[in-house]
Amino acid sequence: MLDDINVLAQRDPGGALKIAGNQYKQAEFKVDIQYGENDARKIDSIVVAGMGGSALAALLVNTWLKTELDIPFEVVRTYNLPAYVGKNTLVIASSYSGNTEETLSCLAQAKTAGSQIAIIAAAGKLEEDARKDHMAFVSLPGGIQPRMAMIYNLCALVALFENFGVIKPGRLDEIAKTSSWLKSEVDKWAGEVPTGDNYAKQLAMLSVGKSAEFFGGTLTAPLAYKWKISWNENAKNVAFWNEYPEMNHNEFMGWTSHPIEKPFVIFDIVSNLEHPQILKRFEVSDRLLSGMRPKSTVIKLAGQTLIEQMLWGCILADFVSIYLAILNGVNPIPVQLIEKLKLELADN
């Protein structure tokens, strides 16, 4: 089925595969920060308020720049900012639509706290607020699903970090340099590449009719989360994620009391840059759970640097989940139930 171009076109009428295949171009996003003047206040903490793909971009940046950032950095995925937020906190309100209610709530609180504020959005109330109050603002290209705009968001975050002096210049250039290499990798997953040579199609075939769980390590936990949300939104499947070493302190035992015939597929997302003991935990855990849990499929991240591996893993997640949607007979793009929920929540 996945090698029939006509079937792909019928089941992917919105061109999700094409959108996924163009994500490498986002790495070269020329970020323009409007109203980005730095008022020279000392930033002593960073909060990114965002949901879904906006939060994912922040989680990736937090992991990537962990060894460089020397101030606390928190990702807030709810309605309220932490109590420590004040005038020396950089609060970045990020929402592709610009209308995410949790993010708007946090923005209002950041204004009350007198924080240094920046906004990332493609439209909506966030953009209106940024222009009205001349807050630092990055306008994202519009017209695609928010989950497919994650690399735009990541570039915007890094540019804002550089602008406000919390990291040294040069990281945005590192992202841009991944683009040509990513294209060469992404081309291998295109619809016209047969399953026998197409890693994305092969992983999708493993997953049909099963619930997936994705495991990451310290460096790849955000990727495990990314694969989970791609499964949810693109393939319309329930999925789960966890990370090592925490998994060994609880979930590890949860697999031991049931027979192996479980409707699960297990993916370990592994970076060769990971701590050696984390890598050992992946291997030993899978061996000790033999006969109690389906054997894991190891996704070894390609790339020489962590940012290459992260972006490669994110784009692969979209391809695999889109192919799984096609196998499931569902359109990968619409998320009608989420939109219905938003309307009902907004109905006063």
JSON list of C-alpha atoms in Angstrom, two decimals, residues 212 225-240 317-318 320-322 325:
[
{"chain": "A", "resi": 212, "resn": "ALA", "atom": "CA", "xyz": [3.46, 2.58, 20.66]},
{"chain": "A", "resi": 225, "resn": "TYR", "atom": "CA", "xyz": [7.79, 13.17, 23.51]},
{"chain": "A", "resi": 226, "resn": "LYS", "atom": "CA", "xyz": [7.85, 14.40, 19.90]},
{"chain": "A", "resi": 227, "resn": "TRP", "atom": "CA", "xyz": [7.24, 10.88, 18.55]},
{"chain": "A", "resi": 228, "resn": "LYS", "atom": "CA", "xyz": [4.37, 10.45, 20.97]},
{"chain": "A", "resi": 229, "resn": "ILE", "atom": "CA", "xyz": [2.61, 13.64, 19.90]},
{"chain": "A", "resi": 230, "resn": "SER", "atom": "CA", "xyz": [3.20, 12.90, 16.19]},
{"chain": "A", "resi": 231, "resn": "TRP", "atom": "CA", "xyz": [1.54, 9.52, 16.74]},
{"chain": "A", "resi": 232, "resn": "ASN", "atom": "CA", "xyz": [-1.40, 11.24, 18.44]},
{"chain": "A", "resi": 233, "resn": "GLU", "atom": "CA", "xyz": [-1.98, 14.05, 15.94]},
{"chain": "A", "resi": 234, "resn": "ASN", "atom": "CA", "xyz": [-0.89, 12.53, 12.63]},
{"chain": "A", "resi": 235, "resn": "ALA", "atom": "CA", "xyz": [-1.74, 8.83, 13.00]},
{"chain": "A", "resi": 236, "resn": "LYS", "atom": "CA", "xyz": [-4.62, 9.46, 15.45]},
{"chain": "A", "resi": 237, "resn": "ASN", "atom": "CA", "xyz": [-3.27, 6.70, 17.70]},
{"chain": "A", "resi": 238, "resn": "VAL", "atom": "CA", "xyz": [-2.79, 6.54, 21.44]},
{"chain": "A", "resi": 239, "resn": "ALA", "atom": "CA", "xyz": [0.91, 6.45, 22.33]},
{"chain": "A", "resi": 240, "resn": "PHE", "atom": "CA", "xyz": [3.11, 6.81, 25.39]},
{"chain": "A", "resi": 317, "resn": "ALA", "atom": "CA", "xyz": [8.75, 11.10, 13.51]},
{"chain": "A", "resi": 318, "resn": "ASP", "atom": "CA", "xyz": [6.47, 13.05, 11.20]},
{"chain": "A", "resi": 320, "resn": "VAL", "atom": "CA", "xyz": [6.60, 7.58, 10.14]},
{"chain": "A", "resi": 321, "resn": "SER", "atom": "CA", "xyz": [3.39, 8.81, 11.78]},
{"chain": "A", "resi": 322, "resn": "ILE", "atom": "CA", "xyz": [2.03, 10.09, 8.45]},
{"chain": "A", "resi": 325, "resn": "ALA", "atom": "CA", "xyz": [-2.03, 7.41, 9.29]}
]
